[in-house]
CSV table of C-alpha atoms in Angstrom, one decimal:
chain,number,residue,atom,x,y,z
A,1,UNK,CA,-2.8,3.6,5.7
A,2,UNK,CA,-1.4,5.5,4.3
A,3,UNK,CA,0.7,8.6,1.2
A,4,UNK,CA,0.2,6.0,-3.1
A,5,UNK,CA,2.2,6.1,-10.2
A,6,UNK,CA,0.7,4.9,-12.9
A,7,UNK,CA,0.2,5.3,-16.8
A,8,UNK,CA,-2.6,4.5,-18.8
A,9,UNK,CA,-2.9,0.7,-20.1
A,10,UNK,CA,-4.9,1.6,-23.5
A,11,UNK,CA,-3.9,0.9,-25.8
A,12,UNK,CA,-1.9,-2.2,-24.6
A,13,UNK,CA,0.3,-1.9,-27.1
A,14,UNK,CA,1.4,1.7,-25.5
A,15,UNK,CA,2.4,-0.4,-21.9
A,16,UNK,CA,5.8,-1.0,-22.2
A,17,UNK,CA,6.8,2.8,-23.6
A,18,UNK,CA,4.4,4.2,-21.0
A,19,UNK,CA,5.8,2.3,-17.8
A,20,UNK,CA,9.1,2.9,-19.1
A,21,UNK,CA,8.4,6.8,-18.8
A,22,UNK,CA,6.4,6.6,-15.6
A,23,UNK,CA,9.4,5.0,-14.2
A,24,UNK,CA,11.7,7.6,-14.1
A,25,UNK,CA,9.5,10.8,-13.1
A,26,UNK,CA,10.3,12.7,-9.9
A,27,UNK,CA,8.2,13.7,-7.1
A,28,UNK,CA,5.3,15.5,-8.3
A,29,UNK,CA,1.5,16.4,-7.2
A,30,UNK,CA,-1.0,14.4,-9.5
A,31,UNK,CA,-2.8,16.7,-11.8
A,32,UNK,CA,-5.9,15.9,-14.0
A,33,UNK,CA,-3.5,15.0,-16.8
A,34,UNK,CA,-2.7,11.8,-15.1
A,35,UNK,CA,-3.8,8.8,-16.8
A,36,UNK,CA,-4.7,5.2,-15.1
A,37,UNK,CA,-6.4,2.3,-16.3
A,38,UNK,CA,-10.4,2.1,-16.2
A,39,UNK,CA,-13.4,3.4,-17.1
A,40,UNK,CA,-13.6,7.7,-17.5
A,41,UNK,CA,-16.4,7.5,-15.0
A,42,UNK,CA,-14.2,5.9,-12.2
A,43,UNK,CA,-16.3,6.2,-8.8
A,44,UNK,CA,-14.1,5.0,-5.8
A,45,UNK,CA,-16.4,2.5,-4.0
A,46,UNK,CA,-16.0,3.0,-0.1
A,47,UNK,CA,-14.9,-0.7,0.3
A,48,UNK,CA,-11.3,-2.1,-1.3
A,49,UNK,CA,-11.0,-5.0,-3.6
A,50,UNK,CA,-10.7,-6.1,-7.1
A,51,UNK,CA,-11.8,-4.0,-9.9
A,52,UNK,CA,-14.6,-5.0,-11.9
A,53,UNK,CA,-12.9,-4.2,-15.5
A,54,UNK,CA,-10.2,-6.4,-16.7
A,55,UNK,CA,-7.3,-6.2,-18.2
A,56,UNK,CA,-4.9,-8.8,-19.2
A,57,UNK,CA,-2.2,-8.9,-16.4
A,58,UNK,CA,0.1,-11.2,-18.6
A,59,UNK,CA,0.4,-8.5,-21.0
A,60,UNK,CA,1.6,-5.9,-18.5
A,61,UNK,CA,5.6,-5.7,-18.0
A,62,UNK,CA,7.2,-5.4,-15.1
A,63,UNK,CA,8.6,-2.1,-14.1
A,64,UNK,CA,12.2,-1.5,-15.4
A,65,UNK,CA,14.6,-0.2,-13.0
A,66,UNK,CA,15.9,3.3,-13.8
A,67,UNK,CA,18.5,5.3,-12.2
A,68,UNK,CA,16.5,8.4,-10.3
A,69,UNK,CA,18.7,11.3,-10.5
A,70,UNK,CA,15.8,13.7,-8.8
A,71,UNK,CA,14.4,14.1,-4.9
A,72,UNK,CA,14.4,10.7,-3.2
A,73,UNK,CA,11.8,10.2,-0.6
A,74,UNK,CA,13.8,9.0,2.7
A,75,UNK,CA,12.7,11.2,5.5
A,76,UNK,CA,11.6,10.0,8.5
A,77,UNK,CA,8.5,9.8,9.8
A,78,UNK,CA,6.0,8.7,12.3
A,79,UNK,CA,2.6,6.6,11.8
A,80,UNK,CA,0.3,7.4,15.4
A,81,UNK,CA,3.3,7.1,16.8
A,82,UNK,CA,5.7,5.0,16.0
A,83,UNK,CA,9.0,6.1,14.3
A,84,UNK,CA,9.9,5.1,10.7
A,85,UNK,CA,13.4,5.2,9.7
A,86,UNK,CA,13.7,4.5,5.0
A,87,UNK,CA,16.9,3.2,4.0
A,88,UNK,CA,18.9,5.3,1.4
A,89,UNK,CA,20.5,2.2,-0.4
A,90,UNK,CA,18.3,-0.8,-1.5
A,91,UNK,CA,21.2,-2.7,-3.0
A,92,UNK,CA,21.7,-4.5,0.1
A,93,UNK,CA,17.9,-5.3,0.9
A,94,UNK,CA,17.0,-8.7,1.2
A,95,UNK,CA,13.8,-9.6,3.5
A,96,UNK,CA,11.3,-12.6,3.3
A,97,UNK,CA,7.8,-12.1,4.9
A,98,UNK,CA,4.3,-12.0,4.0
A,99,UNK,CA,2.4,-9.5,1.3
A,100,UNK,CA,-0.9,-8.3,0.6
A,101,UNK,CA,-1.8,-5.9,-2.0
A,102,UNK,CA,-4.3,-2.9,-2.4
A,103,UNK,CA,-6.8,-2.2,-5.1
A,104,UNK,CA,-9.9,-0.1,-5.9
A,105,UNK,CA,-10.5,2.1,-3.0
A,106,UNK,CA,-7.2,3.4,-3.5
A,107,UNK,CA,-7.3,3.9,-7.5
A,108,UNK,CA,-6.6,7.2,-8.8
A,109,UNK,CA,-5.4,8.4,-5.3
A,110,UNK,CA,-2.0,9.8,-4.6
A,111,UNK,CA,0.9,8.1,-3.2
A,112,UNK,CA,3.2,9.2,-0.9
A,113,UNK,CA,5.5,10.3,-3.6
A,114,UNK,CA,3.0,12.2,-5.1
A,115,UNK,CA,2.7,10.2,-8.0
A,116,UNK,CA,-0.7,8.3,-8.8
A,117,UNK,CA,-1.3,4.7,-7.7
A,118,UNK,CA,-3.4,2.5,-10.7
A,119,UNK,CA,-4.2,-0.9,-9.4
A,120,UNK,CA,-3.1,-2.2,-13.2
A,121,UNK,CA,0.7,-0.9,-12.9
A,122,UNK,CA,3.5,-2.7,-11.6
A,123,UNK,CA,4.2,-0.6,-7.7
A,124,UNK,CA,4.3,-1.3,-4.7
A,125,UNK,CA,3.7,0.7,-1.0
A,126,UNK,CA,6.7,-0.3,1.6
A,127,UNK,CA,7.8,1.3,5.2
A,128,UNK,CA,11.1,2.2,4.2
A,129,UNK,CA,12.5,1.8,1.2
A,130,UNK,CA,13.4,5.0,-0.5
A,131,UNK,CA,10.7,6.2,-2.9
A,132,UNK,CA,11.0,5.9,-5.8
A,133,UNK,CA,13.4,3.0,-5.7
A,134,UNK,CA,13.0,-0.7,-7.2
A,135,UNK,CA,12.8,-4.1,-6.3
A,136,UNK,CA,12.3,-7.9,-7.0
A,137,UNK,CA,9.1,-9.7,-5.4
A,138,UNK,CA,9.1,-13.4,-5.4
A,139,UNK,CA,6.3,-15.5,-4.7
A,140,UNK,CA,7.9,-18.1,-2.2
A,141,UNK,CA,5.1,-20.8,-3.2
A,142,UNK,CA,5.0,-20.8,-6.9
A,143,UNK,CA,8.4,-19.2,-7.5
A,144,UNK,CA,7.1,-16.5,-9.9
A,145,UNK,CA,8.6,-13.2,-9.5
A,146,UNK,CA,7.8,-9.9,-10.7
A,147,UNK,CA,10.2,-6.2,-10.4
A,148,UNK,CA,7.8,-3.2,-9.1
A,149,UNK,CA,9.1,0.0,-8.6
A,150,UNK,CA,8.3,1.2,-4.7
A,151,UNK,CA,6.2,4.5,-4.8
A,152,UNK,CA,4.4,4.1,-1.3
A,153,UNK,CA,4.3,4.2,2.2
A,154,UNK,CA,2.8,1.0,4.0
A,155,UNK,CA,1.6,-1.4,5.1
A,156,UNK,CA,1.2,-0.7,9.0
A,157,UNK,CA,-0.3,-2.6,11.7
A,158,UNK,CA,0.5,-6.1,10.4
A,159,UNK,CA,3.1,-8.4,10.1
A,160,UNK,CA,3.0,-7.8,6.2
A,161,UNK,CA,6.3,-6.3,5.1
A,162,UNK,CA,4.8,-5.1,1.5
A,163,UNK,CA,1.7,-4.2,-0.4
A,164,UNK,CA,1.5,-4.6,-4.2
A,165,UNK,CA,-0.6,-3.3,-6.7
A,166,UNK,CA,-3.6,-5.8,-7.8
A,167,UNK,CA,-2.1,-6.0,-10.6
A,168,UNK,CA,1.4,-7.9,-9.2
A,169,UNK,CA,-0.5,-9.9,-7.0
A,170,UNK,CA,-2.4,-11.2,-9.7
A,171,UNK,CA,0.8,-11.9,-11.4
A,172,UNK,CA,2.1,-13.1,-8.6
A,173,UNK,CA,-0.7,-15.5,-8.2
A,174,UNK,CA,-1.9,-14.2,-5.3
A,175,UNK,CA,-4.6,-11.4,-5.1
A,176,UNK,CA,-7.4,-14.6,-5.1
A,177,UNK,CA,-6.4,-15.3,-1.8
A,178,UNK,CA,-5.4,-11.5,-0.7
A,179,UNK,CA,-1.7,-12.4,1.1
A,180,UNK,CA,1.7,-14.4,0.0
A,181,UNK,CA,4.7,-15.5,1.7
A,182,UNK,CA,7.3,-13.6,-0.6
A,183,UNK,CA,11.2,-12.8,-0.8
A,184,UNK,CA,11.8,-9.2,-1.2
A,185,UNK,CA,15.2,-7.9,-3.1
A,186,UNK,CA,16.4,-4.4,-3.6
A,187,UNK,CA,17.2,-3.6,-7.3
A,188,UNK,CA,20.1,-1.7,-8.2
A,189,UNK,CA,19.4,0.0,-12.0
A,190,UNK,CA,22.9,0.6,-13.0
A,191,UNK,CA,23.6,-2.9,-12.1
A,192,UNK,CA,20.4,-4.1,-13.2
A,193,UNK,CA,21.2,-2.8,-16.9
A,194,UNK,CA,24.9,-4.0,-17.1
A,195,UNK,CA,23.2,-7.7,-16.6
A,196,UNK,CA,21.0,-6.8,-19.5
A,197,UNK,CA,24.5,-6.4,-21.3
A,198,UNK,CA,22.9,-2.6,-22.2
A,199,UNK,CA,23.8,0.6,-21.3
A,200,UNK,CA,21.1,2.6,-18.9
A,201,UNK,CA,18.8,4.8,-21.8
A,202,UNK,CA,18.4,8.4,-21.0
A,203,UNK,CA,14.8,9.2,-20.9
A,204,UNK,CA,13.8,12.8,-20.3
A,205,UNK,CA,10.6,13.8,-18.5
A,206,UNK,CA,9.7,15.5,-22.1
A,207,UNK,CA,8.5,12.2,-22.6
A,208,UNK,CA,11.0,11.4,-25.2
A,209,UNK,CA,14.4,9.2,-25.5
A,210,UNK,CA,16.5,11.7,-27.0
A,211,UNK,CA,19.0,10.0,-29.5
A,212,UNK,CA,22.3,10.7,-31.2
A,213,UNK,CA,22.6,11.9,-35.2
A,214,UNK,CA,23.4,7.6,-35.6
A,215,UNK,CA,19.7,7.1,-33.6
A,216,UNK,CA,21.5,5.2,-30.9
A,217,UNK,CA,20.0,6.4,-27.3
A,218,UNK,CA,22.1,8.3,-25.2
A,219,UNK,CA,22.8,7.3,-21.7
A,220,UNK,CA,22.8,8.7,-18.2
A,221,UNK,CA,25.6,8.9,-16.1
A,222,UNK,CA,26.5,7.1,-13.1
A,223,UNK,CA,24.1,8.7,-10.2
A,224,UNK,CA,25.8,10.4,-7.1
A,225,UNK,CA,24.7,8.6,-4.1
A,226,UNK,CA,21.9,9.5,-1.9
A,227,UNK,CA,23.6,10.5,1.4
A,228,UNK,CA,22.0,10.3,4.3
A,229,UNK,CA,21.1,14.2,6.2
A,230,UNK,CA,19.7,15.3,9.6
A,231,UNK,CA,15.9,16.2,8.4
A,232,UNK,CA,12.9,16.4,10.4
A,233,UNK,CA,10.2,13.7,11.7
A,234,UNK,CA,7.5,13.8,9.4
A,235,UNK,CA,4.2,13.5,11.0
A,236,UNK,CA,1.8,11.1,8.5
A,237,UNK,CA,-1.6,9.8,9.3
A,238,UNK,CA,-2.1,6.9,6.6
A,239,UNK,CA,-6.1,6.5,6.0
A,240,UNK,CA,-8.3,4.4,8.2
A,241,UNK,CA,-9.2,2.1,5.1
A,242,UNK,CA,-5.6,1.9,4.3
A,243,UNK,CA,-5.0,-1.6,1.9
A,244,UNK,CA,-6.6,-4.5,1.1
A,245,UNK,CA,-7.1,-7.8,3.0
A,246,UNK,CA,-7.7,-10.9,1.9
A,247,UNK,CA,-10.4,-11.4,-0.7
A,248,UNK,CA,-11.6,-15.5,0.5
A,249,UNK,CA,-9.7,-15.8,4.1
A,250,UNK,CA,-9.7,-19.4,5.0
A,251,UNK,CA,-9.6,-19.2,8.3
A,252,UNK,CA,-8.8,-16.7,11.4
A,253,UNK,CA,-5.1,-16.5,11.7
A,254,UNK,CA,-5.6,-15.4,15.2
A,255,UNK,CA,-8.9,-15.6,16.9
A,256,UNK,CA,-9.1,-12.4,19.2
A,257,UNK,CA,-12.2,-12.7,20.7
A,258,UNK,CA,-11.8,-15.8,22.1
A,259,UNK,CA,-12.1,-14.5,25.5
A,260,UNK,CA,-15.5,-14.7,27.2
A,261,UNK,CA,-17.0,-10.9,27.9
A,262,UNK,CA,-17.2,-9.4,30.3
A,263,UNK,CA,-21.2,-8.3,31.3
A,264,UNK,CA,-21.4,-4.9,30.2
A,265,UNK,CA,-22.7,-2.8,27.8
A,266,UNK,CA,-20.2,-2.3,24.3
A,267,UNK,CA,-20.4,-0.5,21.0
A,268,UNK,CA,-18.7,-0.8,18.0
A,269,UNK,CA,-17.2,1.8,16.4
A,270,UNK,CA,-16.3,-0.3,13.0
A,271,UNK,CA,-15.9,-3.4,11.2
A,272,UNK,CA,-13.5,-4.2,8.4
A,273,UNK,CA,-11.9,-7.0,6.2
A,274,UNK,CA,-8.4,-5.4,6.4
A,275,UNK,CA,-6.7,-5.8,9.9
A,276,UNK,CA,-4.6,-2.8,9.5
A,277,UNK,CA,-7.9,-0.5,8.8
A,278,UNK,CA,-8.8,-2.7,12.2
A,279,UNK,CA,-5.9,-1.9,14.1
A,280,UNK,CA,-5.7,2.0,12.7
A,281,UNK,CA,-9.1,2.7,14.1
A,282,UNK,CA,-8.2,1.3,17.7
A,283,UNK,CA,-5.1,3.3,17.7
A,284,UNK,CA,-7.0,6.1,17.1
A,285,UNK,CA,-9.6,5.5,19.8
A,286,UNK,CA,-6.8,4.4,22.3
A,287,UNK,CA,-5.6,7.9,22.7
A,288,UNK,CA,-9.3,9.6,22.4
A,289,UNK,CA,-10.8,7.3,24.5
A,290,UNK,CA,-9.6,6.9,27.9
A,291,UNK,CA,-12.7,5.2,30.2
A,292,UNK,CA,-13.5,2.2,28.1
A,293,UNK,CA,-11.3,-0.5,27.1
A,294,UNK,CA,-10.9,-0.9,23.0
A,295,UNK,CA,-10.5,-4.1,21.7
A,296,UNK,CA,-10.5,-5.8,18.3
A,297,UNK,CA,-13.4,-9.1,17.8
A,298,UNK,CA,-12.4,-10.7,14.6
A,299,UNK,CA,-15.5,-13.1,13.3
A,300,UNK,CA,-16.1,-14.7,9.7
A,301,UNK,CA,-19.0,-13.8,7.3
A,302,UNK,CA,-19.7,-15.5,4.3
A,303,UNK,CA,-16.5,-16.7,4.0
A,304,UNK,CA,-14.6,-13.3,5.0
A,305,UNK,CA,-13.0,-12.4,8.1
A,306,UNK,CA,-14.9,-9.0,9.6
A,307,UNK,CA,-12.2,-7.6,12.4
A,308,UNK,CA,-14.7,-5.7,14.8
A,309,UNK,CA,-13.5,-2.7,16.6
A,310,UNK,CA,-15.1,-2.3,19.8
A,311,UNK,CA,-15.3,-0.4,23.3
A,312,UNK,CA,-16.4,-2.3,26.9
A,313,UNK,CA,-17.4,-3.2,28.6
A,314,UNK,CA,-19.4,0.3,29.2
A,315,UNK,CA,-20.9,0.8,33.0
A,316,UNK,CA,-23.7,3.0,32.3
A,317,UNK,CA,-26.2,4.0,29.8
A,318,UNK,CA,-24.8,8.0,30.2
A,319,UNK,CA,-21.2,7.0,29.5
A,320,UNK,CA,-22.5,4.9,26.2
A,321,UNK,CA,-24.2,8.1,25.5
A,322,UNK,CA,-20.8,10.4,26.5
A,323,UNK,CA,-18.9,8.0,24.1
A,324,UNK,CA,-21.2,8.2,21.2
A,325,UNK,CA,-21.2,11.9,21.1
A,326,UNK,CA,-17.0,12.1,21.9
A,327,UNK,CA,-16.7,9.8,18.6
A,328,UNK,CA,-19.0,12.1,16.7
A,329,UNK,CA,-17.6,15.0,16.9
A,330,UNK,CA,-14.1,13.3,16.6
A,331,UNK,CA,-15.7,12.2,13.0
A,332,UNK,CA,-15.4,8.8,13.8
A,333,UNK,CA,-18.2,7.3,12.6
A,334,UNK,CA,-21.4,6.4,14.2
A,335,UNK,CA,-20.8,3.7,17.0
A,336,UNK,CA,-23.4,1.3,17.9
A,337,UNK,CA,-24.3,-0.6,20.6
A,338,UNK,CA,-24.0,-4.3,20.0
A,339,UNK,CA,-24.0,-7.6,21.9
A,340,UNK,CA,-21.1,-8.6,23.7
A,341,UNK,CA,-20.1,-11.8,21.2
């Protein structure tokens, strides 16, 4: 789940200057100089959700579309797997589907890109847009809309076509309830600006707008398209915890353990509120794991839906045993045996 750009947020007044930068940076590794919102003492907790600081969302701008003039992010690449094929243009992109969005467990970590994902900027993680590139996210039941600029790879294993920052699905209006029926449009910057009725500013990655004797910015030139080239599969294993779920689920979506079980003995290996950390961890034990059946047993708990990953039925006490240790060493946790429910 999962390859995730950011500036600081203090002092507010700083926002707008500080996305503006961050939006036109090139690939890079994060270093210690990167800043993101929240407190100096951040400790990633080991489940994903909404931060316990708060910042004003209203007060945070939308990321501004800027022309990207250095490496663009389009190789292929496989997820356990599956092929992935990004796009090279976004200008034509134009997809409706569902969204979710991914918040502290991911804080502070990088993206795919290389840049640093902060819950409180305006970014989003996508299968295959180019990164960086931008785009326009509209919330198909209220009609507000937000521009993020696409820095990650995700999400996978669902039917959700985009992940957001907290901080856009709480502009959105959405991050209560964890997913959103949205519309999805490529932005094109050079266009974007002429709608603006301004040229595109040139901003350096000196972290200044250089300007003419007059104090007019200076503008960039028309970008030579990205051409796609023959490169390589990338191999990418996103993290089993990849993305949040849905923070109050109102109800299962699709009951997989409706089935009565068989009689049998069955452990479980994991449980988690996001389906694609659910659907990850059977992937994984599909091709470790060839003598029990894996299967996913979604149940609700105070109000959230748990999406149990689980082997059986299991014949014998030594094979539950064989399993156990297999898993183990495979550092996949420490699988129990439950009840077949």
């Amino acid at each position: 789940m999962s390859m995730r750009l950011r500036t600081s947020l203090a002092p507010l007044a700083l926002i707008g200057v500080a996305l503006l930068l961050g939006s036109c940076t090139t690939s890079r590794a994060p270093t210690s100089d990167d800043r993101i919102s929240g407190p100096g003492n951040y400790a990633r907790p080991h489940k994903d959700g909404e931060p316990w600081w708060s910042v004003d969302v209203s007060r945070i701008p939308d990321a501004v579309p800027m022309p990207h003039n250095g490496p663009v992010k389009a190789s292929p690449y496989t997820v356990f797997g599956k092929p992935y094929y990004p796009i090279n243009d976004v200008r034509n992109y134009r997809v409706t589907g569902t969204a979710s969005w991914y918040g502290t467990k991911f804080h502070g970590q990088a993206t795919a890109n290389g840049e640093t994902y902060d819950l409180y900027g305006m970014t989003a993680a996508h299968k295959t847009l180019p990164l960086p590139s931008y785009v326009r996210v509209t919330n198909l039941e209220n009609g507000k809309s937000v521009i993020l600029r696409v820095n990650d790879r995700g999400p996978f294993y669902s039917d959700r076509i985009i992940d957001l920052s907290f901080a856009a699905a709480k502009k959105l209006g959405y991050a209560e309830v964890g997913t959103a029926r949205v519309k999805v449009e490529g932005i094109d910057p050079q266009q974007w600006w002429a709608q603006q009725g301004r040229p595109v500013p040139l901003v350096l990655a000196g972290n200044s707008a250089p300007a003419n004797r007059s104090g007019k910015l200076l503008t960039l030139p028309a970008p030579t398209e990205v051409r796609s080239v023959t490169q390589p599969i990338e191999q990418y294993t996103p993290p089993p915890e990849q993305h949040a779920a849905a923070v109050l689920p109102v109800e299962l979506a699709v009951k997989k353990n409706a089935s009565v079980p068989v009689a049998g003995l069955y452990l479980q290996v994991g449980a988690f509120a996001n389906p694609d950390a659910a659907e990850l961890l059977k992937a994984k034990l599909n091709g470790l794991v060839g003598t029990a059946p894996v299967f996913i047993s979604s149940v609700v708990r105070n109000q959230q839906v748990l999406h149990r990953v689980r082997l059986g039925p299991i014949e014998t006490q030594d094979e539950v045993l064989q399993l156990q240790d297999t898993l183990r060493l495979a550092s996949l946790g420490q699988p129990r045996l439950v009840r077949p429910d």
